[in-house]
Amino acid sequence: MKSNWFKQAVGYQIYPKSFRDTNGDGIGDINGIIEKLPYLKDLGVDFIWINPIYKSPQFDGGYDISDYYALDEDRFGTMADLQNLMMQAHSMGMKVIMDLVVNHTSNQHPWFIESRKSKDNPYRDYYHWQPATPDHLPNNWISFFGGSTWTIDEPTGEAYFHVFSKEQPDLNWHNPKVREEIYDMVRWWLEQGIDGFRLDAISHIEKAPWDFEIKSFKDNSPWEPFMNVAGIEAYMAEFKKLFDEFDALTVGEASGVSSKEATSWTDDHGYIDMIFELEHSNKDDNGQGDLKLFKDTIMRWQEDLLARGWNAPYLENHDQPRVIDVLGDGTEASAKALAVAYMLLRGTPFIYQGQEIGMTNFDYTDISQVDATDTIYLYNEKLAEGLSKTAALKVATVNSRDHSRTPMQWDATENAGFTDGKPWLVINPNYLEKNVAAAQTNPDSILNLYKFLIQLRHEYQDISEGHITFLFPEHPAVLAYKRGEFLIVTNLSATPTTITFERPGHDYQDMVTQAIVPDLLELSLESWAYRIYKKIKE
Ligand code: GLC
Ligand code: CA
């Protein structure tokens, strides 16, 4: 059985490159995280997840690791710094988890450098190689970053497989030597005192037979041959043994694992503690989220994992544009309603850096401002299709991952208090008003609402672990639910609305205003309203 501390906990995701730079090179670092631990403690978070800080050519924001045992010291700091971070976090009662990227390595990893050399190289089988010609690739699968999953490589003339960019060749999990290397590495990190992992792209480690043909390129089907493919269970079971040994906290990025399957992945005997579902966040060509999809997905995951399993609710991460501009309408009110809507769900909620102050998307005006590989790829693709630079930039950036990667806005000083140097990525000019320092002094800020929501989770077991029942499931804008004695209602739209409860009405106390709400039968909800009510005992 797994331990359960995480059920009361709140996680905070740090994109270290953009969190806080302490040595003026314009790149956030480990010491920057240490500096901000008191801020995180004050916010109330129980653990942090740090995006990759391993040695990497940074082709994909560190998700292309060239040495699993080394940190990117030039950018982020040394192992001693990391030990110091863990020590200080632990002394403040916070845990630290790191990214585990084992679907693929960088093409600069020594294993791949060897693997490319010849067909009989001892590392050849560490990756997936197949005979190929430009007209005859092994199959018609396409990669997440665009183009074929196969890249033909000199000197052998064969093609290697990659579900992400060609700089991120996929490891061959069929090879027991690969698995052993990975498990050794995981053990080593756990021995260093890491409290657990966010398992990157973990549902892709097994692939369908190479002759599997993609018939439809719509919806999710192009990813089918490498998304939660049968056979993965054996690898996950091996992982589980290792994680259990260290009582490690584990959260999987596991697209393709359905809410039904997630029960056995995340229950008391499951491979991991919880899963980030990736279904709720679809956006249209104008960057707008789909509220119905969001609501339906959340309800389904919450209900399916009620009897068994555990959720990891989140709104933002380093791959998604800012929710205030996706599901919200840019206003603070929308950021608050969204915060309440998801922070009191059942599960372990995650907050992504900057979300707690309502950081927004960036208005990209030139491709030179962009870093994300997939955004640049899409831009070039659109140029090649004949679009103007302006049009291509719009298409490429509307849902770009670089919206959430702009540096954290700490205060109104130059460069938002992120760095004394030149920031590696553009800083959003709205830092002058939108920053942590300003939010701290405003009792009505989004930040203070997050603090309050975290306190509620810590104080009331009804909210952390209790049952959940959704109300008004068909309502187009209202997301409402009961958690034991609590009633949570949000209007996720700018249009006021009124909802009517079933008789008999109950007496509630408004947890925000302390007002008494007698015999609640009808509730008028203003634009982006939220209510957190607690039943008054008769
Ligand atoms: C995950 C990460 C993303 C990365 C990809 C490849 O989806 O969140 O940032 O590009 O895996 O490792
Ligand atoms: Ca730095």
Coordinates of C-alpha atoms and ligand atoms in Angstrom, one line a residue:
M1 CA 0.0 0.0 0.0
K2 CA 1.1 3.5 -0.8
S3 CA 1.2 6.2 1.8
N4 CA -1.4 8.9 1.6
W5 CA 0.1 12.2 2.7
F6 CA -0.3 13.6 -0.8
K7 CA -4.1 13.4 -0.5
Q8 CA -4.0 16.5 1.8
A9 CA -1.3 18.2 -0.3
V10 CA -1.1 20.9 -2.8
G11 CA 1.7 20.9 -5.5
Y12 CA 3.4 23.9 -7.1
Q13 CA 5.1 23.6 -10.5
I14 CA 8.3 25.5 -11.1
Y15 CA 9.6 26.1 -14.5
P16 CA 13.1 26.9 -13.2
K17 CA 14.4 28.7 -16.3
S18 CA 11.7 31.4 -15.7
F19 CA 11.4 31.4 -11.9
R20 CA 14.2 33.5 -10.4
D21 CA 17.7 34.2 -11.7
T22 CA 20.2 34.9 -8.9
N23 CA 23.5 35.3 -10.9
G24 CA 22.4 37.7 -13.6
D25 CA 22.8 35.4 -16.6
G26 CA 19.1 35.8 -17.4
I27 CA 18.2 32.2 -16.7
G28 CA 16.4 31.1 -13.5
D29 CA 18.4 28.8 -11.3
I30 CA 18.3 26.5 -8.2
N31 CA 19.4 29.3 -5.9
G32 CA 16.5 31.3 -7.2
I33 CA 14.2 28.5 -6.1
I34 CA 15.8 28.5 -2.7
E35 CA 15.4 32.2 -2.4
K36 CA 11.7 31.9 -3.0
L37 CA 11.0 28.9 -0.7
P38 CA 9.6 31.2 2.0
Y39 CA 7.1 32.6 -0.6
L40 CA 6.0 29.1 -1.4
K41 CA 5.7 28.2 2.2
D42 CA 3.6 31.2 2.9
L43 CA 1.4 30.4 -0.1
G44 CA 0.9 27.0 1.6
V45 CA 2.2 24.5 -0.9
D46 CA 3.3 21.1 0.3
F47 CA 5.6 20.1 -2.5
I48 CA 7.2 21.5 -5.6
W49 CA 7.7 19.9 -9.0
I50 CA 10.7 21.2 -10.8
N51 CA 10.9 20.9 -14.6
P52 CA 14.1 19.4 -16.0
I53 CA 17.4 20.8 -14.8
Y54 CA 19.5 18.0 -16.1
K55 CA 22.3 18.3 -18.6
S56 CA 20.7 19.1 -21.9
P57 CA 21.3 20.9 -25.2
Q58 CA 17.9 22.6 -24.4
F59 CA 16.4 21.8 -27.7
D60 CA 13.1 21.2 -25.9
G61 CA 13.3 23.1 -22.7
G62 CA 15.4 20.4 -21.0
Y63 CA 13.2 17.5 -22.1
D64 CA 16.1 16.4 -24.1
I65 CA 18.5 15.0 -21.6
S66 CA 22.1 14.3 -22.5
D67 CA 23.3 13.0 -19.1
Y68 CA 20.8 11.6 -16.6
Y69 CA 23.2 11.8 -13.7
A70 CA 24.3 15.4 -14.1
L71 CA 22.6 18.8 -13.7
D72 CA 23.0 21.5 -16.3
E73 CA 25.5 23.2 -14.0
D74 CA 26.1 26.2 -16.3
R75 CA 22.5 27.2 -16.3
F76 CA 20.9 25.9 -13.1
G77 CA 23.6 25.2 -10.5
T78 CA 25.4 22.2 -8.9
M79 CA 24.4 19.1 -7.1
A80 CA 25.4 20.9 -3.9
D81 CA 22.9 23.6 -4.7
L82 CA 20.2 21.0 -5.3
Q83 CA 21.1 19.3 -2.0
N84 CA 20.8 22.7 -0.3
L85 CA 17.4 23.2 -1.9
M86 CA 16.2 19.9 -0.7
M87 CA 17.5 20.4 2.8
Q88 CA 15.9 23.9 3.1
A89 CA 12.6 22.7 1.5
H90 CA 12.5 19.7 3.9
S91 CA 13.2 21.8 6.9
M92 CA 10.2 24.0 6.0
G93 CA 8.1 20.9 5.5
M94 CA 8.0 20.9 1.8
K95 CA 8.9 18.0 -0.6
V96 CA 10.7 18.2 -3.9
I97 CA 9.9 16.2 -7.0
M98 CA 11.7 16.3 -10.3
D99 CA 10.9 15.5 -13.9
L100 CA 11.7 12.0 -15.1
V101 CA 12.1 11.9 -18.8
V102 CA 12.6 8.3 -20.0
N103 CA 10.6 8.0 -23.1
H104 CA 13.5 9.5 -25.0
T105 CA 16.9 11.1 -24.5
S106 CA 18.6 13.9 -26.3
N107 CA 20.4 13.0 -29.6
Q108 CA 23.5 14.2 -27.7
H109 CA 23.2 11.5 -25.1
P110 CA 26.3 9.2 -25.3
W111 CA 24.0 6.2 -25.8
F112 CA 22.6 7.8 -29.0
I113 CA 25.9 9.0 -30.2
E114 CA 27.1 5.4 -30.0
S115 CA 23.9 3.9 -31.3
R116 CA 24.1 5.9 -34.5
K117 CA 27.6 4.7 -35.4
S118 CA 26.9 1.3 -36.8
K119 CA 24.3 -1.4 -36.9
D120 CA 26.3 -3.6 -34.7
N121 CA 27.2 -1.0 -32.1
P122 CA 26.4 -2.3 -28.5
Y123 CA 24.1 0.6 -28.0
R124 CA 22.2 0.1 -31.3
D125 CA 19.3 -1.5 -29.5
Y126 CA 19.0 1.2 -27.0
Y127 CA 16.9 3.0 -29.6
H128 CA 14.4 2.0 -32.4
W129 CA 16.1 1.6 -35.8
Q130 CA 14.5 0.4 -39.0
P131 CA 15.6 0.1 -42.6
A132 CA 14.2 3.1 -44.6
T133 CA 14.4 5.2 -47.7
P134 CA 12.9 8.7 -48.1
D135 CA 10.0 7.2 -50.1
H136 CA 9.6 4.2 -47.8
L137 CA 9.6 5.0 -44.1
P138 CA 8.7 2.2 -41.8
N139 CA 5.1 3.5 -41.3
N140 CA 3.0 6.6 -41.7
W141 CA 3.1 7.7 -38.0
I142 CA 3.5 11.4 -37.3
S143 CA 5.3 13.0 -34.4
F144 CA 3.8 15.4 -31.8
F145 CA 6.1 18.2 -33.1
G146 CA 5.1 17.7 -36.7
G147 CA 6.5 15.5 -39.5
S148 CA 7.2 11.8 -39.5
T149 CA 8.2 9.9 -36.4
W150 CA 11.1 8.6 -38.4
T151 CA 14.4 10.3 -39.3
I152 CA 16.9 8.7 -41.7
D153 CA 20.3 8.9 -40.3
E154 CA 23.8 8.7 -41.7
P155 CA 26.1 6.8 -41.4
T156 CA 23.9 3.6 -41.4
G157 CA 21.1 4.9 -43.7
E158 CA 18.5 3.5 -41.3
A159 CA 15.8 5.5 -39.6
Y160 CA 15.3 6.1 -35.9
F161 CA 12.1 6.7 -34.2
H162 CA 10.9 9.7 -32.2
V163 CA 7.5 10.7 -31.0
F164 CA 8.7 14.3 -30.3
S165 CA 11.4 16.1 -32.3
K166 CA 14.2 14.4 -34.2
E167 CA 16.6 15.7 -31.5
Q168 CA 14.7 13.4 -29.0
P169 CA 15.1 9.8 -30.1
D170 CA 12.9 7.3 -28.3
L171 CA 14.5 4.7 -26.0
N172 CA 13.8 1.1 -26.8
W173 CA 11.9 -0.2 -23.7
H174 CA 11.9 -3.7 -25.1
N175 CA 15.6 -3.8 -24.3
P176 CA 16.1 -5.1 -20.8
K177 CA 19.4 -3.3 -20.6
V178 CA 17.7 0.0 -21.2
R179 CA 15.2 -0.7 -18.5
E180 CA 18.0 -1.6 -16.1
E181 CA 19.9 1.6 -16.9
I182 CA 16.7 3.6 -16.3
Y183 CA 15.8 1.9 -13.0
D184 CA 19.4 2.3 -11.8
M185 CA 19.2 6.0 -12.5
V186 CA 15.8 6.4 -10.8
R187 CA 17.1 4.6 -7.8
W188 CA 20.2 6.9 -7.7
W189 CA 18.1 10.0 -7.8
L190 CA 15.8 8.7 -5.0
E191 CA 19.0 8.0 -3.0
Q192 CA 20.0 11.6 -3.4
G193 CA 16.9 12.5 -1.4
I194 CA 14.5 13.4 -4.2
D195 CA 10.9 12.9 -3.0
G196 CA 9.5 11.7 -6.2
F197 CA 8.9 12.3 -9.9
R198 CA 6.6 13.7 -12.5
L199 CA 6.8 11.0 -15.1
D200 CA 7.2 12.8 -18.5
A201 CA 5.4 11.4 -21.5
I202 CA 5.2 8.0 -19.7
S203 CA 2.3 6.6 -21.6
H204 CA 4.5 6.6 -24.8
I205 CA 7.2 4.2 -23.8
E206 CA 5.5 1.2 -25.5
K207 CA 4.7 1.4 -29.2
A208 CA 2.4 -0.6 -31.5
P209 CA 3.9 -3.0 -34.0
W210 CA 5.6 -1.0 -36.8
D211 CA 3.2 -2.2 -39.4
F212 CA 0.3 -0.5 -37.6
E213 CA -1.2 2.0 -40.1
I214 CA -2.9 5.3 -39.1
K215 CA -6.2 5.5 -40.9
S216 CA -7.4 8.9 -39.7
F217 CA -5.4 11.9 -38.8
K218 CA -8.2 13.5 -36.9
D219 CA -8.7 13.9 -33.2
N220 CA -6.4 11.7 -31.1
S221 CA -6.1 8.9 -33.5
P222 CA -2.7 9.8 -35.0
W223 CA -1.2 9.2 -31.6
E224 CA -2.8 5.9 -31.1
P225 CA 0.2 3.7 -32.0
F226 CA 2.2 5.1 -29.1
M227 CA -0.3 6.1 -26.5
N228 CA -0.9 3.7 -23.6
V229 CA -0.2 0.7 -25.9
A230 CA -0.7 -2.8 -24.3
G231 CA 2.6 -4.0 -22.9
I232 CA 3.3 -0.9 -20.9
E233 CA 1.8 -2.5 -17.8
A234 CA 4.9 -4.6 -17.3
Y235 CA 7.2 -1.6 -17.3
M236 CA 4.9 0.3 -15.0
A237 CA 4.8 -2.6 -12.6
E238 CA 8.7 -2.6 -12.5
F239 CA 8.6 1.1 -11.8
K240 CA 6.1 0.7 -9.0
K241 CA 8.4 -1.7 -7.1
L242 CA 11.1 0.9 -7.1
F243 CA 8.8 3.8 -6.2
D244 CA 7.3 1.9 -3.3
E245 CA 10.7 1.1 -1.9
F246 CA 11.3 4.8 -1.4
D247 CA 7.7 5.8 -0.8
A248 CA 8.2 8.2 -3.7
L249 CA 5.5 10.7 -4.8
T250 CA 4.6 10.0 -8.5
V251 CA 2.5 11.9 -10.9
G252 CA 2.3 10.7 -14.5
E253 CA 1.8 12.6 -17.7
A254 CA -0.1 9.8 -19.2
S255 CA -2.1 10.8 -22.2
G256 CA -4.2 8.0 -23.6
V257 CA -4.8 6.5 -20.2
S258 CA -8.6 6.9 -19.9
S259 CA -10.4 7.9 -16.8
K260 CA -11.6 4.4 -16.5
E261 CA -8.1 2.9 -16.8
A262 CA -6.7 5.6 -14.5
T263 CA -8.4 3.9 -11.6
S264 CA -6.1 0.9 -11.6
W265 CA -3.1 3.2 -12.5
T266 CA -3.7 5.3 -9.4
D267 CA -5.5 3.4 -6.7
D268 CA -3.9 2.1 -3.5
H269 CA -2.2 -0.6 -5.5
G270 CA -1.6 1.4 -8.7
Y271 CA 1.7 2.0 -10.5
I272 CA 1.7 5.7 -9.5
D273 CA -0.1 8.1 -7.2
M274 CA -1.9 10.2 -9.7
I275 CA -2.3 11.2 -13.3
F276 CA -2.4 14.5 -15.2
E277 CA -5.2 14.0 -17.7
L278 CA -4.7 15.9 -20.9
E279 CA -8.3 15.8 -22.2
H280 CA -9.7 19.0 -20.7
S281 CA -7.5 21.5 -22.4
N282 CA -8.4 21.6 -26.1
K283 CA -8.3 25.0 -27.6
D284 CA -9.6 26.4 -30.9
D285 CA -7.7 28.3 -33.6
N286 CA -8.2 31.5 -31.7
G287 CA -6.8 30.1 -28.5
Q288 CA -10.1 29.8 -26.8
G289 CA -10.8 26.9 -24.5
D290 CA -13.9 24.8 -24.6
L291 CA -15.9 25.2 -21.4
K292 CA -18.2 22.3 -22.0
L293 CA -15.2 20.0 -22.7
F294 CA -13.5 21.3 -19.6
K295 CA -16.5 20.8 -17.4
D296 CA -17.4 17.4 -18.8
T297 CA -13.8 16.1 -18.6
I298 CA -13.5 17.2 -15.0
M299 CA -16.8 15.7 -14.0
R300 CA -16.0 12.4 -15.7
W301 CA -12.5 12.1 -14.2
Q302 CA -13.7 13.0 -10.7
E303 CA -16.6 10.5 -10.9
D304 CA -14.6 7.7 -12.4
L305 CA -11.9 8.0 -9.8
L306 CA -14.2 8.4 -6.8
A307 CA -14.3 4.7 -5.7
R308 CA -10.7 4.0 -6.7
G309 CA -7.9 6.2 -7.9
W310 CA -6.7 9.7 -7.4
N311 CA -6.8 12.9 -9.5
A312 CA -4.2 15.6 -10.0
P313 CA -6.4 18.7 -11.0
Y314 CA -4.5 21.5 -12.7
L315 CA -5.3 24.4 -15.1
E316 CA -1.9 25.4 -16.4
N317 CA 1.5 24.0 -17.0
H318 CA 4.6 24.8 -19.0
D319 CA 3.0 23.4 -22.2
Q320 CA -0.2 25.3 -22.1
P321 CA -1.1 29.0 -22.6
R322 CA -2.3 30.9 -19.5
V323 CA -5.8 29.8 -18.4
I324 CA -6.9 33.4 -17.7
D325 CA -6.8 33.9 -21.5
V326 CA -8.0 30.4 -22.5
L327 CA -11.0 29.7 -20.3
G328 CA -11.1 33.1 -18.7
D329 CA -11.6 36.5 -20.3
G330 CA -8.4 38.1 -19.2
T331 CA -10.0 39.5 -16.0
E332 CA -8.9 38.8 -12.5
A333 CA -12.5 37.8 -11.7
S334 CA -12.2 35.0 -14.3
A335 CA -8.9 33.8 -12.9
K336 CA -10.5 33.6 -9.4
A337 CA -13.6 31.7 -10.5
L338 CA -11.4 29.2 -12.3
A339 CA -9.2 28.9 -9.2
V340 CA -12.2 28.1 -7.0
A341 CA -13.7 25.7 -9.6
Y342 CA -10.6 23.4 -9.6
M343 CA -8.8 23.9 -6.3
L344 CA -11.6 22.4 -4.2
L345 CA -12.0 19.3 -6.4
R346 CA -11.0 15.8 -5.1
G347 CA -7.4 15.1 -5.8
T348 CA -4.0 16.8 -5.3
P349 CA -4.2 20.1 -7.1
F350 CA -1.2 21.7 -8.9
I351 CA -0.6 25.4 -9.3
Y352 CA 1.7 26.5 -12.1
Q353 CA 4.1 29.4 -11.3
G354 CA 2.4 32.7 -12.1
Q355 CA -1.1 31.2 -12.2
E356 CA -1.5 32.4 -8.7
I357 CA -1.1 36.1 -9.7
G358 CA -3.1 35.7 -12.9
M359 CA -0.2 35.9 -15.4
T360 CA -1.4 36.2 -18.9
N361 CA -0.3 35.2 -22.4
F362 CA 2.3 37.3 -24.2
D363 CA 1.5 39.2 -27.4
Y364 CA 4.3 37.8 -29.6
T365 CA 5.1 40.2 -32.5
D366 CA 8.2 38.5 -34.0
I367 CA 9.4 34.9 -34.3
S368 CA 12.7 35.9 -32.8
Q369 CA 11.0 36.3 -29.4
V370 CA 10.0 32.6 -29.5
D371 CA 12.0 29.7 -28.0
A372 CA 9.6 26.7 -28.2
T373 CA 10.7 24.3 -30.8
D374 CA 7.2 23.2 -31.9
T375 CA 6.1 26.9 -32.3
I376 CA 9.1 27.6 -34.5
Y377 CA 8.4 24.4 -36.5
L378 CA 4.8 25.4 -37.1
Y379 CA 5.8 29.0 -38.0
N380 CA 8.2 27.7 -40.7
E381 CA 5.6 25.2 -41.9
K382 CA 3.0 28.0 -42.3
L383 CA 5.6 30.2 -44.1
A384 CA 6.3 27.3 -46.5
E385 CA 2.5 27.0 -47.1
G386 CA 2.6 30.6 -48.3
L387 CA 1.4 32.5 -45.3
S388 CA 2.8 36.0 -44.6
K389 CA 5.1 36.4 -41.6
T390 CA 2.4 38.1 -39.6
A391 CA -0.2 35.4 -40.4
A392 CA 2.3 32.5 -39.8
L393 CA 3.3 34.1 -36.4
K394 CA -0.4 34.3 -35.4
V395 CA -1.1 30.7 -36.2
A396 CA 2.1 29.5 -34.6
T397 CA 1.8 31.5 -31.4
V398 CA -1.9 31.4 -30.6
N399 CA -1.6 28.2 -28.6
S400 CA 2.2 28.3 -28.1
R401 CA 3.9 26.9 -25.0
D402 CA 5.9 30.1 -24.7
H403 CA 2.9 31.9 -23.2
S404 CA 3.4 30.2 -19.9
R405 CA 7.2 30.3 -20.0
T406 CA 7.7 34.0 -19.8
P407 CA 9.6 34.9 -16.6
M408 CA 7.8 35.0 -13.3
Q409 CA 6.7 38.5 -12.3
W410 CA 7.9 39.2 -8.8
D411 CA 7.7 42.9 -8.5
A412 CA 7.5 46.2 -10.5
T413 CA 11.3 46.7 -10.7
E414 CA 13.2 46.3 -14.0
N415 CA 12.7 42.8 -15.5
A416 CA 10.0 42.1 -13.0
G417 CA 12.5 41.2 -10.3
F418 CA 13.3 38.0 -12.2
T419 CA 16.8 38.9 -13.2
D420 CA 19.5 41.7 -13.1
G421 CA 20.6 40.6 -16.5
K422 CA 18.9 40.1 -19.9
P423 CA 16.1 37.6 -19.5
W424 CA 16.3 34.5 -21.7
L425 CA 12.7 35.0 -22.8
V426 CA 10.6 38.1 -23.1
I427 CA 9.0 39.5 -20.0
N428 CA 5.3 40.4 -20.2
P429 CA 5.0 44.2 -20.0
N430 CA 2.0 43.9 -17.7
Y431 CA 4.5 43.0 -14.9
L432 CA 4.2 46.6 -13.8
E433 CA 0.8 46.0 -12.3
K434 CA 0.7 42.2 -12.3
N435 CA 3.3 41.0 -9.9
V436 CA 3.7 39.1 -6.6
A437 CA 4.6 42.1 -4.5
A438 CA 1.4 44.0 -5.6
A439 CA -0.7 40.9 -5.1
Q440 CA 0.7 40.4 -1.6
T441 CA -0.5 43.8 -0.4
N442 CA -4.0 43.5 -2.0
P443 CA -6.3 41.5 0.3
D444 CA -8.5 40.9 -2.8
S445 CA -5.8 39.5 -5.0
I446 CA -5.9 36.2 -6.8
L447 CA -2.9 35.2 -4.8
N448 CA -4.7 35.7 -1.5
L449 CA -7.6 33.7 -2.8
Y450 CA -5.2 30.8 -3.6
K451 CA -3.8 31.0 -0.1
F452 CA -7.3 30.8 1.3
L453 CA -8.2 27.8 -0.9
I454 CA -5.1 26.0 0.2
Q455 CA -5.9 26.6 3.8
L456 CA -9.4 25.1 3.2
R457 CA -7.8 22.0 1.8
H458 CA -5.5 21.7 4.7
E459 CA -8.2 22.3 7.3
Y460 CA -11.1 20.2 6.0
Q461 CA -10.8 16.6 5.2
D462 CA -14.2 16.9 3.4
I463 CA -12.4 19.0 0.8
S464 CA -9.2 17.1 0.5
E465 CA -10.5 13.5 0.6
G466 CA -14.2 13.7 0.8
H467 CA -16.8 12.5 -1.6
I468 CA -17.8 14.8 -4.5
T469 CA -21.2 15.2 -6.1
F470 CA -21.7 17.5 -9.0
L471 CA -24.8 19.7 -9.3
F472 CA -26.3 21.2 -12.4
P473 CA -24.2 18.9 -14.7
E474 CA -26.0 20.2 -17.8
H475 CA -25.6 23.9 -17.0
P476 CA -23.5 25.5 -19.8
A477 CA -21.5 27.8 -17.4
V478 CA -22.0 26.7 -13.8
L479 CA -19.5 24.3 -12.3
A480 CA -20.9 23.3 -8.9
Y481 CA -20.3 20.5 -6.5
K482 CA -20.8 19.3 -3.0
R483 CA -17.9 18.1 -0.8
G484 CA -19.4 16.8 2.4
E485 CA -20.7 19.9 4.3
F486 CA -19.4 22.2 1.6
L487 CA -21.1 23.6 -1.4
I488 CA -18.9 25.1 -4.1
V489 CA -20.5 27.1 -7.0
T490 CA -18.7 28.9 -9.8
N491 CA -20.0 30.7 -12.8
L492 CA -17.3 30.2 -15.4
S493 CA -18.7 32.9 -17.7
A494 CA -19.2 36.7 -17.9
T495 CA -22.9 36.2 -18.1
P496 CA -24.9 36.5 -14.9
T497 CA -27.2 33.5 -14.2
T498 CA -29.5 32.2 -11.5
I499 CA -29.6 28.6 -10.3
T500 CA -32.4 27.0 -8.3
F501 CA -31.7 24.2 -5.8
E502 CA -34.0 21.4 -4.8
R503 CA -36.2 21.7 -1.8
P504 CA -35.7 21.6 1.1
G505 CA -33.3 24.5 1.3
H506 CA -30.3 24.4 3.7
D507 CA -28.7 27.0 5.8
Y508 CA -25.1 27.8 4.9
Q509 CA -22.3 30.1 5.9
D510 CA -20.4 31.9 3.2
M511 CA -16.7 30.9 3.9
V512 CA -15.5 34.1 2.2
T513 CA -17.7 36.8 3.7
Q514 CA -18.8 34.8 6.8
A515 CA -22.4 35.9 5.9
I516 CA -25.2 33.5 6.8
V517 CA -27.2 32.2 3.9
P518 CA -30.5 30.9 5.2
D519 CA -32.7 28.4 3.4
L520 CA -30.8 28.4 0.1
L521 CA -33.1 27.7 -2.8
E522 CA -32.1 30.2 -5.3
L523 CA -28.7 31.7 -6.1
S524 CA -28.0 34.7 -8.3
L525 CA -24.6 34.5 -9.7
E526 CA -22.9 37.6 -11.1
S527 CA -20.3 37.4 -13.9
W528 CA -17.5 35.0 -12.9
A529 CA -19.1 34.5 -9.5
Y530 CA -17.8 32.0 -6.9
R531 CA -19.3 30.8 -3.7
I532 CA -17.8 28.6 -1.0
Y533 CA -20.6 27.7 1.4
K534 CA -20.5 25.4 4.5
K535 CA -23.6 23.9 5.9
I536 CA -24.7 25.2 9.3
K537 CA -25.6 22.3 11.5
E538 CA -29.2 22.2 12.6
Ligands
GLC1 C1 6.0 16.5 -22.1 C2 6.5 17.8 -21.6 C3 6.8 18.7 -22.7 C4 7.9 18.0 -23.6 C5 7.5 16.6 -24.0 C6 8.7 15.8 -24.5 O1 4.8 16.6 -22.8 O2 5.6 18.3 -20.7 O3 7.3 19.9 -22.3 O4 8.1 18.7 -24.7 O5 7.0 15.9 -22.9 O6 9.5 15.4 -23.5
CA2 CA 21.0 32.2 -13.5

